[in-house]
Coordinates of C-alpha atoms in Angstrom, one line a residue:
Chain A
X1 CA 94.8 29.0 56.1
X2 CA 94.2 32.5 57.5
X3 CA 90.5 31.6 58.1
X4 CA 91.9 29.3 60.7
X5 CA 93.0 32.5 62.6
X6 CA 89.4 33.6 62.7
X7 CA 88.4 30.2 64.2
X8 CA 91.1 30.7 66.8
X9 CA 89.6 34.1 67.6
X10 CA 86.1 32.8 68.2
X11 CA 87.3 29.9 70.2
X12 CA 89.7 32.0 72.2
X13 CA 86.7 34.1 73.4
X14 CA 85.5 31.2 75.4
X15 CA 88.1 30.7 78.1
X16 CA 87.6 27.1 79.0
X17 CA 88.0 25.4 75.6
X18 CA 90.5 28.0 74.4
X19 CA 93.6 26.0 75.1
X20 CA 92.6 22.7 73.6
X21 CA 91.0 24.4 70.6
X22 CA 94.1 26.4 70.0
X23 CA 96.4 23.4 70.3
X24 CA 94.3 21.5 67.8
X25 CA 94.5 24.4 65.3
X26 CA 98.2 24.7 65.7
X27 CA 98.6 21.0 65.1
X28 CA 96.6 21.3 61.9
X29 CA 98.9 24.1 60.7
X30 CA 101.8 21.9 61.5
X31 CA 100.4 19.0 59.5
X32 CA 99.7 21.3 56.5
X33 CA 103.2 22.7 56.8
X34 CA 104.6 19.2 56.8
X35 CA 102.6 18.3 53.7
X36 CA 103.9 21.3 51.9
X37 CA 107.4 20.6 53.0
X38 CA 107.1 17.0 51.8
X39 CA 105.8 18.3 48.5
X40 CA 108.6 20.8 48.2
X41 CA 111.2 18.2 48.9
X42 CA 109.7 15.8 46.4
X43 CA 109.6 18.5 43.8
X44 CA 113.2 19.4 44.4
X45 CA 114.3 15.8 44.3
X46 CA 112.3 15.2 41.1
X47 CA 113.7 18.4 39.5
X48 CA 117.2 17.5 40.5
X49 CA 116.9 13.9 39.4
X50 CA 115.4 14.8 36.0
X51 CA 117.7 17.6 35.1
X52 CA 120.7 15.8 36.6
X53 CA 120.1 12.7 34.6
X54 CA 119.7 14.8 31.4
X55 CA 122.7 16.9 32.2
X56 CA 125.4 14.2 32.3
X57 CA 127.1 15.3 29.1
X58 CA 130.3 17.1 28.4
X59 CA 130.9 20.5 29.9
X60 CA 130.9 23.4 27.4
X61 CA 132.9 26.6 27.3
X62 CA 132.7 29.7 25.1
X63 CA 134.8 30.0 22.1
X64 CA 135.1 32.1 18.9
X65 CA 134.8 30.4 15.5
X66 CA 137.7 32.2 13.8
X67 CA 136.2 31.6 10.4
X68 CA 133.0 33.5 11.3
X69 CA 134.7 36.4 13.2
X70 CA 134.6 39.8 11.5
X71 CA 136.9 41.6 13.9
X72 CA 134.2 44.1 14.8
X73 CA 136.0 45.1 18.0
X74 CA 133.2 44.1 20.4
X75 CA 135.4 41.5 22.1
X76 CA 137.5 44.3 23.5
X77 CA 134.6 46.3 24.8
X78 CA 131.8 43.9 25.8
X79 CA 133.6 41.3 28.0
X80 CA 132.7 41.6 31.7
X81 CA 136.5 41.4 32.3
X82 CA 138.7 44.4 31.9
X83 CA 140.8 43.7 29.8
X84 CA 138.8 41.2 27.8
X85 CA 139.3 37.4 28.1
X86 CA 139.5 37.4 24.3
X87 CA 143.1 37.6 23.0
X88 CA 144.8 37.4 19.7
X89 CA 146.5 34.1 19.0
X90 CA 149.0 33.3 16.2
X91 CA 149.0 30.1 14.2
X92 CA 152.7 30.3 13.4
X93 CA 152.5 27.5 10.8
X94 CA 150.1 29.6 8.7
X95 CA 152.3 32.8 8.9
X96 CA 154.2 34.0 5.9
X97 CA 156.8 35.7 8.1
X98 CA 156.4 38.8 5.9
X99 CA 158.6 41.8 6.3
X100 CA 155.7 44.0 5.5
X101 CA 153.1 42.4 7.8
X102 CA 149.6 43.8 7.3
X103 CA 148.6 42.6 10.7
X104 CA 151.5 44.5 12.3
X105 CA 151.8 47.7 10.2
X106 CA 149.2 50.3 9.6
X107 CA 148.4 50.8 5.9
X108 CA 151.3 52.8 4.3
X109 CA 153.6 52.9 7.3
X110 CA 156.3 55.6 7.3
X111 CA 159.0 53.0 7.8
X112 CA 159.2 49.2 8.4
X113 CA 160.4 49.5 11.9
X114 CA 159.0 49.0 15.4
X115 CA 158.0 52.6 16.0
X116 CA 154.6 53.0 17.6
X117 CA 153.2 55.2 14.9
X118 CA 153.7 52.4 12.3
X119 CA 152.0 49.7 14.4
X120 CA 148.4 48.7 13.9
X121 CA 148.1 47.3 17.4
X122 CA 146.8 50.0 19.7
X123 CA 148.7 48.6 22.7
X124 CA 151.9 47.4 21.0
X125 CA 151.1 43.8 22.0
X126 CA 152.7 42.3 18.9
X127 CA 156.4 41.5 19.2
X128 CA 158.3 41.6 16.0
X129 CA 161.6 39.7 15.9
X130 CA 164.0 39.1 13.1
X131 CA 164.6 35.5 12.1
X132 CA 166.5 35.5 8.9
X133 CA 166.4 37.7 5.8
X134 CA 163.7 38.6 4.8
X135 CA 161.6 36.8 7.5
X136 CA 160.3 38.3 10.7
X137 CA 158.4 36.5 13.4
X138 CA 155.3 38.0 15.1
X139 CA 154.4 37.0 18.7
X140 CA 151.6 38.1 20.9
X141 CA 152.3 39.7 24.3
X142 CA 149.0 38.6 26.0
X143 CA 149.4 40.8 28.9
X144 CA 149.1 43.8 26.6
X145 CA 146.5 42.4 24.1
X146 CA 143.0 43.7 24.5
X147 CA 141.3 41.5 21.9
X148 CA 140.3 44.3 19.5
X149 CA 141.1 42.2 16.5
X150 CA 142.7 44.9 14.4
X151 CA 145.7 42.7 13.7
X152 CA 143.4 39.8 12.7
X153 CA 141.5 42.0 10.3
X154 CA 144.7 43.3 8.7
X155 CA 146.3 39.8 8.5
X156 CA 143.2 38.1 7.1
X157 CA 142.3 40.8 4.6
X158 CA 145.7 41.1 3.0
X159 CA 147.7 38.2 4.3
X160 CA 147.4 34.5 5.3
X161 CA 145.0 35.1 8.2
X162 CA 147.3 33.5 10.8
X163 CA 146.4 36.1 13.5
X164 CA 142.9 35.6 14.9
X165 CA 140.9 36.0 18.1
X166 CA 140.3 33.2 20.7
X167 CA 138.7 33.2 24.2
X168 CA 141.6 32.5 26.5
X169 CA 140.4 30.0 29.1
X170 CA 142.9 30.9 31.8
X171 CA 141.0 34.3 31.9
X172 CA 137.4 33.5 30.8
X173 CA 134.9 33.2 33.7
X174 CA 132.7 31.1 31.5
X175 CA 129.7 33.3 32.3
X176 CA 126.2 31.9 32.3
X177 CA 125.5 34.2 29.4
X178 CA 128.6 35.5 27.6
X179 CA 128.2 39.3 27.2
X180 CA 130.3 39.3 24.0
X181 CA 128.3 36.4 22.5
X182 CA 125.1 38.4 23.1
X183 CA 126.6 41.4 21.2
X184 CA 128.5 39.5 18.5
X185 CA 127.2 40.6 15.1
X186 CA 128.4 37.6 13.2
X187 CA 127.3 34.9 15.7
X188 CA 130.9 33.7 15.9
X189 CA 130.6 32.7 19.5
X190 CA 129.9 29.0 20.0
X191 CA 130.2 26.4 22.8
X192 CA 133.2 24.2 22.6
X193 CA 133.8 21.1 24.8
X194 CA 135.9 21.9 27.9
X195 CA 138.5 19.2 27.1
X196 CA 139.1 20.8 23.7
X197 CA 138.3 24.4 24.2
X198 CA 140.1 26.1 21.2
X199 CA 139.0 26.4 17.6
X200 CA 142.3 27.1 16.0
X201 CA 142.8 28.0 12.3
X202 CA 144.9 25.5 10.3
X203 CA 146.8 25.7 7.1
X204 CA 144.4 23.3 5.5
X205 CA 141.4 25.6 5.5
X206 CA 141.4 28.9 3.8
X207 CA 139.5 31.9 5.2
Chain B
X1 CA 156.5 40.8 -21.0
X2 CA 155.7 37.5 -22.5
X3 CA 157.9 35.9 -19.9
X4 CA 156.0 37.6 -17.2
X5 CA 152.8 36.1 -18.6
X6 CA 154.3 32.7 -18.6
X7 CA 155.4 33.1 -15.0
X8 CA 151.9 34.2 -14.0
X9 CA 150.3 31.2 -15.8
X10 CA 152.7 28.8 -14.2
X11 CA 152.2 30.4 -10.8
X12 CA 148.5 30.1 -11.2
X13 CA 148.7 26.5 -12.3
X14 CA 150.9 25.7 -9.3
X15 CA 148.5 27.6 -7.1
X16 CA 145.5 25.5 -8.4
X17 CA 147.5 22.3 -8.0
X18 CA 148.7 23.0 -4.5
X19 CA 145.7 24.8 -3.4
X20 CA 143.6 22.0 -2.0
X21 CA 146.5 20.6 -0.1
X22 CA 147.9 23.8 1.3
X23 CA 145.0 26.1 1.7
X24 CA 145.2 29.4 -0.1
X25 CA 148.0 31.2 1.5
X26 CA 148.9 34.4 -0.2
X27 CA 152.4 34.3 1.2
X28 CA 153.6 30.7 1.6
X29 CA 155.2 30.0 4.9
X30 CA 159.0 30.0 4.5
X31 CA 161.4 27.2 4.8
X32 CA 164.0 28.6 7.2
X33 CA 167.6 27.9 6.2
X34 CA 168.8 28.4 9.8
X35 CA 166.5 25.7 11.0
X36 CA 164.2 28.1 13.0
X37 CA 161.7 26.3 15.1
X38 CA 158.2 27.5 14.9
X39 CA 156.7 28.4 18.3
X40 CA 153.6 26.6 19.3
X41 CA 150.3 28.3 19.9
X42 CA 149.5 28.1 23.6
X43 CA 146.1 26.8 24.7
X44 CA 145.6 27.3 28.4
X45 CA 142.8 25.0 29.6
X46 CA 139.8 26.1 31.6
X47 CA 139.3 25.4 35.2
X48 CA 139.2 21.7 35.9
X49 CA 135.7 20.1 36.3
X50 CA 136.8 18.6 39.6
X51 CA 137.3 22.1 41.1
X52 CA 133.6 22.8 40.4
X53 CA 132.7 20.0 42.7
X54 CA 135.0 21.5 45.3
X55 CA 132.8 24.6 45.1
X56 CA 129.7 22.4 45.6
X57 CA 131.3 20.8 48.7
X58 CA 132.2 24.2 50.1
X59 CA 128.6 25.3 49.6
X60 CA 127.2 22.2 51.3
X61 CA 129.7 22.6 54.2
X62 CA 128.9 26.3 54.6
X63 CA 125.2 25.6 54.6
X64 CA 125.5 23.0 57.3
X65 CA 127.7 25.2 59.4
X66 CA 125.3 28.2 58.9
X67 CA 122.4 26.0 60.1
X68 CA 124.3 24.8 63.1
X69 CA 125.4 28.3 64.1
X70 CA 122.0 29.9 63.6
X71 CA 119.8 27.3 65.2
X72 CA 121.9 25.3 67.6
X73 CA 124.8 27.5 68.7
X74 CA 122.7 30.6 68.3
X75 CA 125.9 32.5 67.6
X76 CA 125.8 35.8 65.8
X77 CA 129.6 36.0 65.9
X78 CA 130.0 32.6 64.3
X79 CA 127.6 33.6 61.6
X80 CA 129.4 36.8 61.0
X81 CA 132.7 35.0 60.6
X82 CA 131.1 32.5 58.2
X83 CA 129.7 35.5 56.3
X84 CA 133.2 36.9 55.9
X85 CA 134.4 33.5 54.7
X86 CA 131.6 33.2 52.1
X87 CA 132.3 36.8 50.9
X88 CA 135.9 35.9 50.5
X89 CA 135.4 32.5 48.9
X90 CA 132.2 32.7 46.7
X91 CA 132.6 36.5 46.2
X92 CA 136.2 37.6 45.8
X93 CA 137.9 34.3 45.1
X94 CA 135.4 32.7 42.8
X95 CA 134.5 36.2 41.6
X96 CA 130.7 35.8 42.2
X97 CA 130.4 32.9 39.7
X98 CA 128.9 30.3 40.3
X99 CA 126.0 31.5 42.4
X100 CA 122.7 30.2 43.4
X101 CA 120.8 33.4 42.6
X102 CA 121.8 33.1 39.0
X103 CA 121.2 29.4 38.8
X104 CA 117.5 30.0 38.6
X105 CA 118.0 31.1 35.0
X106 CA 119.9 28.0 34.0
X107 CA 117.3 25.8 35.6
X108 CA 114.5 27.7 33.8
X109 CA 116.4 27.4 30.5
X110 CA 117.0 23.7 31.0
X111 CA 113.3 23.1 31.8
X112 CA 112.1 24.8 28.6
X113 CA 114.9 24.1 26.2
X114 CA 115.8 20.4 25.9
X115 CA 118.9 21.2 23.9
X116 CA 120.5 23.0 26.8
X117 CA 122.9 21.0 29.0
X118 CA 122.6 22.1 32.6
X119 CA 126.0 21.6 34.4
X120 CA 125.7 19.4 37.5
X121 CA 127.4 21.9 39.7
X122 CA 124.9 24.6 38.7
X123 CA 122.0 22.2 39.5
X124 CA 123.6 21.6 42.9
X125 CA 123.9 25.3 43.6
X126 CA 120.2 25.6 42.8
X127 CA 118.9 22.7 44.8
X128 CA 121.1 22.7 48.0
X129 CA 120.1 26.0 49.5
X130 CA 116.4 25.3 48.8
X131 CA 116.7 21.9 50.5
X132 CA 118.4 23.6 53.5
X133 CA 115.6 26.2 53.5
X134 CA 113.0 23.5 53.7
X135 CA 114.8 22.0 56.6
X136 CA 116.2 25.0 58.5
X137 CA 114.9 28.3 57.0
X138 CA 117.0 30.8 55.1
X139 CA 120.4 29.8 56.4
X140 CA 121.8 30.3 52.9
X141 CA 121.0 34.0 53.3
X142 CA 122.4 34.0 56.8
X143 CA 126.0 33.2 56.0
X144 CA 126.6 31.7 52.6
X145 CA 125.3 34.0 49.8
X146 CA 128.1 36.4 48.8
X147 CA 125.6 39.0 47.6
X148 CA 123.9 39.0 51.0
X149 CA 127.3 39.0 52.7
X150 CA 128.6 42.1 51.0
X151 CA 125.5 44.0 52.1
X152 CA 125.4 42.6 55.6
X153 CA 129.0 43.5 56.5
X154 CA 128.4 47.2 55.6
X155 CA 125.1 47.5 57.6
X156 CA 126.3 50.0 60.3
X157 CA 123.2 52.0 61.2
X158 CA 120.0 50.1 60.4
X159 CA 116.7 52.0 60.2
X160 CA 113.3 50.4 60.2
X161 CA 111.2 51.0 57.1
X162 CA 107.5 51.8 57.4
X163 CA 105.4 48.7 57.1
X164 CA 103.6 49.9 53.9
X165 CA 106.9 50.5 52.1
X166 CA 108.2 47.2 53.3
X167 CA 105.2 45.3 52.0
X168 CA 105.0 47.2 48.7
X169 CA 108.7 46.8 47.9
X170 CA 108.5 43.2 49.0
X171 CA 106.4 42.4 45.9
X172 CA 109.2 43.4 43.5
X173 CA 111.2 40.2 43.8
X174 CA 108.3 38.1 42.5
X175 CA 108.0 40.3 39.4
X176 CA 111.8 40.1 38.9
X177 CA 111.8 36.3 39.3
X178 CA 109.0 36.0 36.8
X179 CA 110.7 38.2 34.3
X180 CA 114.0 36.5 34.7
X181 CA 112.5 33.1 34.2
X182 CA 110.6 34.3 31.1
X183 CA 113.7 35.8 29.5
X184 CA 115.9 32.9 30.5
X185 CA 113.5 30.2 29.4
X186 CA 113.2 31.8 25.9
X187 CA 117.0 32.2 25.7
X188 CA 116.8 36.0 25.2
X189 CA 119.0 37.0 28.1
X190 CA 120.1 36.2 31.7
X191 CA 119.0 39.4 33.4
X192 CA 120.0 38.4 36.9
X193 CA 123.6 37.9 35.9
X194 CA 123.7 40.9 33.6
X195 CA 122.3 43.3 36.2
X196 CA 123.9 41.7 39.3
X197 CA 124.9 44.9 41.2
X198 CA 127.8 43.3 43.1
X199 CA 129.6 41.0 40.7
X200 CA 131.6 44.0 39.3
X201 CA 133.1 44.4 42.8
X202 CA 133.8 40.7 43.1
X203 CA 135.6 40.7 39.7
X204 CA 137.1 44.1 40.4
X205 CA 136.2 45.1 36.8
X206 CA 133.0 45.9 35.1
X207 CA 130.9 48.5 33.3
X208 CA 130.6 51.9 34.9
X209 CA 126.8 51.7 35.1
X210 CA 127.0 48.4 37.1
X211 CA 129.7 49.8 39.4
X212 CA 127.5 52.9 40.1
X213 CA 124.5 50.6 40.7
X214 CA 126.5 48.4 43.0
X215 CA 127.9 51.4 44.9
X216 CA 124.4 52.9 45.3
X217 CA 123.2 49.6 46.7
X218 CA 126.1 49.5 49.1
X219 CA 125.4 53.1 50.3
X220 CA 121.7 52.2 50.9
X221 CA 122.9 49.1 52.7
X222 CA 124.6 51.2 55.3
X223 CA 121.2 52.2 56.6
X224 CA 118.6 49.8 55.1
X225 CA 119.4 46.2 55.8
X226 CA 120.2 44.1 52.7
X227 CA 118.1 46.1 50.1
X228 CA 118.9 43.7 47.3
X229 CA 118.0 40.6 49.2
X230 CA 114.7 42.0 50.5
X231 CA 113.4 44.0 47.5
X232 CA 115.0 42.4 44.4
X233 CA 116.5 39.0 44.9
X234 CA 114.6 36.5 42.8
X235 CA 116.2 33.4 44.5
X236 CA 115.1 34.9 47.8
X237 CA 111.5 34.4 46.7
X238 CA 112.0 30.7 46.4
X239 CA 113.9 30.6 49.7
X240 CA 111.1 32.6 51.3
X241 CA 108.5 30.1 50.1
X242 CA 110.5 27.1 51.2
X243 CA 111.2 28.5 54.6
X244 CA 107.5 29.2 55.2
X245 CA 107.2 25.5 55.7
X246 CA 110.6 24.7 57.1
X247 CA 111.1 21.9 59.6
X248 CA 113.2 23.9 62.0
X249 CA 113.2 27.7 62.3
X250 CA 114.8 30.6 64.1
X251 CA 113.2 31.4 67.5
X252 CA 114.1 34.7 69.1
X253 CA 114.0 33.2 72.6
X254 CA 115.5 29.9 73.5
X255 CA 112.7 29.0 75.9
X256 CA 109.5 31.0 76.5
X257 CA 108.7 34.5 75.4
X258 CA 107.9 36.9 78.2
X259 CA 106.7 39.6 75.7
X260 CA 109.2 42.1 77.1
X261 CA 109.4 43.9 73.7
X262 CA 113.2 44.2 73.9
X263 CA 113.6 42.4 70.6
X264 CA 111.1 44.6 68.8
X265 CA 113.7 46.8 67.1
X266 CA 116.4 44.2 66.9
X267 CA 115.8 43.0 63.3
X268 CA 117.3 45.3 60.6
X269 CA 115.2 43.4 58.0
X270 CA 111.8 44.0 59.5
X271 CA 111.2 40.3 60.1
X272 CA 110.1 40.4 63.7
X273 CA 106.4 40.3 64.3
X274 CA 104.9 41.6 67.5
X275 CA 102.8 39.4 69.8
X276 CA 99.1 39.9 69.5
X277 CA 98.5 39.2 73.1
X278 CA 96.9 36.2 74.9
X279 CA 93.2 37.1 74.0
X280 CA 92.7 37.1 70.2
X281 CA 90.3 39.5 68.6
X282 CA 87.1 38.1 67.1
X283 CA 86.7 38.9 63.4
X284 CA 83.9 41.3 62.7
X285 CA 81.4 41.1 59.8
X286 CA 83.4 43.7 57.9
X287 CA 86.5 41.5 58.0
X288 CA 84.6 38.6 56.5
X289 CA 83.1 40.7 53.7
X290 CA 86.5 42.1 52.8
X291 CA 88.1 38.6 52.7
X292 CA 85.2 37.4 50.5
X293 CA 85.6 40.3 48.1
X294 CA 89.3 39.8 47.8
X295 CA 89.0 36.1 47.2
X296 CA 86.4 36.8 44.5
X297 CA 88.7 39.4 42.9
X298 CA 91.5 36.9 42.4
X299 CA 90.5 35.6 38.9
X300 CA 89.9 39.2 37.8
X301 CA 93.4 40.2 39.0
X302 CA 94.9 37.2 37.1
X303 CA 93.3 38.4 33.8
X304 CA 93.9 42.1 34.4
X305 CA 97.6 41.4 35.3
X306 CA 98.1 39.3 32.3
X307 CA 96.5 41.8 30.0
X308 CA 98.4 44.7 31.4
X309 CA 101.8 43.0 31.3
X310 CA 101.2 41.6 27.8
X311 CA 100.5 45.2 26.6
X312 CA 103.7 46.4 28.3
X313 CA 105.5 43.4 26.8
X314 CA 104.9 44.5 23.2
X315 CA 107.8 47.0 23.3
X316 CA 110.0 44.4 24.9
X317 CA 109.6 42.0 22.0
X318 CA 110.7 44.7 19.6
X319 CA 114.0 45.5 21.5
X320 CA 117.4 45.0 19.9
X321 CA 118.1 42.2 22.3
X322 CA 115.1 40.2 21.3
X323 CA 115.8 41.0 17.6
X324 CA 119.3 39.6 18.0
X325 CA 118.1 36.5 19.7
X326 CA 115.4 36.0 17.1
X327 CA 117.8 36.6 14.2
X328 CA 120.1 34.0 15.7
X329 CA 117.2 31.6 16.1
X330 CA 116.2 32.0 12.5
X331 CA 119.7 31.6 11.3
X332 CA 120.3 28.5 13.3
X333 CA 116.8 27.1 12.5
X334 CA 115.8 26.4 16.0
X335 CA 114.0 28.1 18.8
X336 CA 117.0 29.2 20.6
X337 CA 120.6 29.2 19.8
X338 CA 123.0 31.6 21.6
X339 CA 123.4 29.5 24.6
X340 CA 122.5 26.1 23.2
X341 CA 124.5 26.2 20.0
X342 CA 126.4 23.0 20.3
X343 CA 129.9 22.0 19.7
X344 CA 130.2 23.6 16.3
X345 CA 133.5 22.8 14.6
X346 CA 134.9 25.1 11.9
X347 CA 133.5 23.8 8.6
X348 CA 130.1 22.7 10.0
X349 CA 127.3 24.2 8.0
X350 CA 124.5 25.3 10.2
X351 CA 121.2 24.0 8.9
X352 CA 119.2 27.0 7.8
X353 CA 115.5 26.3 7.9
X354 CA 112.8 28.4 6.3
X355 CA 110.5 28.0 9.2
X356 CA 110.3 31.4 11.0
X357 CA 111.8 30.5 14.4
X358 CA 112.0 34.3 15.2
X359 CA 108.2 34.5 15.0
X360 CA 108.0 31.5 17.3
X361 CA 110.2 33.2 19.8
X362 CA 108.1 36.4 19.7
X363 CA 104.9 34.5 20.2
X364 CA 106.4 32.5 23.0
X365 CA 107.5 35.8 24.6
X366 CA 104.0 37.2 24.2
X367 CA 102.4 34.2 25.7
X368 CA 105.0 34.3 28.5
X369 CA 104.0 37.9 29.2
X370 CA 100.4 36.8 29.9
X371 CA 101.6 34.2 32.3
X372 CA 104.0 36.6 34.0
X373 CA 101.2 39.2 34.4
X374 CA 98.8 36.6 35.8
X375 CA 101.6 35.5 38.3
X376 CA 102.2 39.1 39.4
X377 CA 98.4 39.6 39.8
X378 CA 98.2 36.5 41.9
X379 CA 101.1 37.6 44.1
X380 CA 99.5 41.0 44.7
X381 CA 96.2 39.4 45.6
X382 CA 97.9 37.0 47.9
X383 CA 99.7 39.9 49.7
X384 CA 96.4 41.7 50.1
X385 CA 94.6 38.7 51.4
X386 CA 97.4 37.9 53.9
X387 CA 97.3 41.5 55.1
X388 CA 93.6 41.6 55.5
X389 CA 93.2 38.5 57.7
X390 CA 94.0 38.6 61.4
X391 CA 96.4 36.1 62.8
X392 CA 96.9 35.5 66.5
X393 CA 100.5 35.4 67.6
X394 CA 101.0 34.7 71.2
X395 CA 104.8 35.4 71.2
X396 CA 107.2 37.7 69.5
X397 CA 108.6 35.8 66.6
X398 CA 110.7 36.0 63.5
X399 CA 108.4 35.8 60.5
X400 CA 109.3 32.6 58.8
X401 CA 109.6 33.9 55.2
X402 CA 111.4 37.1 55.9
X403 CA 113.8 35.9 58.6
X404 CA 117.3 35.6 57.2
X405 CA 118.6 33.8 60.3
X406 CA 121.3 36.3 60.8
X407 CA 121.1 35.9 64.6
X408 CA 121.0 39.6 65.5
X409 CA 117.9 39.3 67.7
X410 CA 119.3 36.6 70.0
X411 CA 121.4 38.9 72.1
X412 CA 118.4 41.3 72.8
X413 CA 116.3 38.5 74.5
X414 CA 116.7 38.5 78.3
X415 CA 115.9 34.8 78.4
X416 CA 118.7 34.1 76.0
X417 CA 121.1 36.3 78.0
X418 CA 120.2 34.4 81.1
X419 CA 120.8 31.1 79.3
X420 CA 124.2 32.3 78.3
X421 CA 125.2 33.5 81.8
X422 CA 123.9 30.3 83.3
X423 CA 126.0 28.3 80.8
X424 CA 129.0 30.4 81.6
X425 CA 128.5 29.9 85.3
X426 CA 128.1 26.1 84.9
X427 CA 131.2 25.9 82.8
X428 CA 133.6 28.7 83.7
X429 CA 136.4 27.1 81.6
X430 CA 134.7 28.2 78.4
X431 CA 134.7 31.8 79.7
X432 CA 133.7 34.4 77.3
X433 CA 133.9 32.1 74.3
X434 CA 130.3 31.2 74.8
X435 CA 128.3 32.9 72.0

């Protein structure tokens, strides 16, 4: 291509033919350019058609398989969002409504009250409300939850496991590559269909 | 004591009997006497799929508008306003995701990994700007890309870089593109997204290192025009190649160039090439020998580049990141898993094969390193060859590949200024609204 420049140089030295020669060379460049452009367009169309035809399946989003999660705490630290898009959720139907909740209280709490020093949650995101003796209900204040999973660990290790982590899709950016998934030590991050984006625990499966 | 034993036995029997039906709750959920209603677990849905197509429509509209403003209206002001819009929409509203720059990785993964489903909107974000570049040049860079926009709006005191630095740094995007395609195609990581310097600003949250990186890029952008676009952007490589053969292009002057040199310093991105004058220089014998030697050296550069990079790649295949990806691949019994792992439901047992998928991943990476090195060698040789041949250029012009169609040079051209004043005079109603 650049050798053509040399040809122009030689031709240009001779004044008379210079113009016609140059025009011819420019035309050749234009033709080559057109050919490359056509090839590029064809390639793009082919790529788009091929991948497009293959890609017409359900849209997937990130989710945590709660039965694989080990509450390592990376959901709180590795999400690109601050605070994380991962939050604790509560499957109320699984909950024992315990007075001494091991997801709510630190081991050996000083008293079974709502004092901060007794709570496991570092941000106080679990709301404890009295229902009837001796049952208490535990709800999550998502604005405060940072997704550290401490409550899930306590609840699953000593209790029914009704508290667990889920990617909240009102917050998740559905990144190309989920930063938490890349760091998750137990490979608990999976892709779930966008129409059914949650993998909730149920009473009918232990774990 | 005996009674307690009986209680335990009965309780255990009950536990066994009810176990399969009710799971294994340590503390059975209570039956409330007061008729307390259990709250439901909320499940907020992700953004609707239809809205993704809105993004695609906005992209197509912005591209068409950018082409019109850059080539037909020749309006820098219009392009600047479009830039602000794109920064607001694709940047701060959509928070930098979805973006064409990152879509390269999805396309690479989809090409090499049949199990990966490429979303249609991502495909559109990859194809549309390239198609526009084939037709009109890099209009995507001019006013649509949010990464370019955030650098462009802070460019207050542009300086010209020395040509050698410009050429040398200009090779980096090719290497980055090659590396990103390799890592994405093997499903190890998406480096373009992970090290995107500006997405932390768009999301208004991110790691400290990324914020510092982004801030340093912005500080450099005050003086050096669009450093990320020129010296790193991997998608810019594809746009550059496409706009080399574009159908229409930016011309500094609307009519004929009078070689007044007024536009020489107008481009903050070093894309304006000086005219060589009407009488081209004849190539000497030395030029021909040099070109011949360079052409002959191309195969050697391919092999040498491949060998060098494959040596450098050894440590990469032993990093934690690759280990993790390989571990996942082994566990899932397939070549890649993190991104492609399908719609696993709780209870699904992943098939664990004995075949060492991790070793496959490592050997793929090692092979990819050879290709990457060869590609980088080829690019370097191509650069040297293009630098060593003389090209006659009768007029001052914006170099096709490097011009980002920002429109800054238009107002420096006296012919253009005359055209504008003529138009104003012919149509005084429009007044100063004429670009």
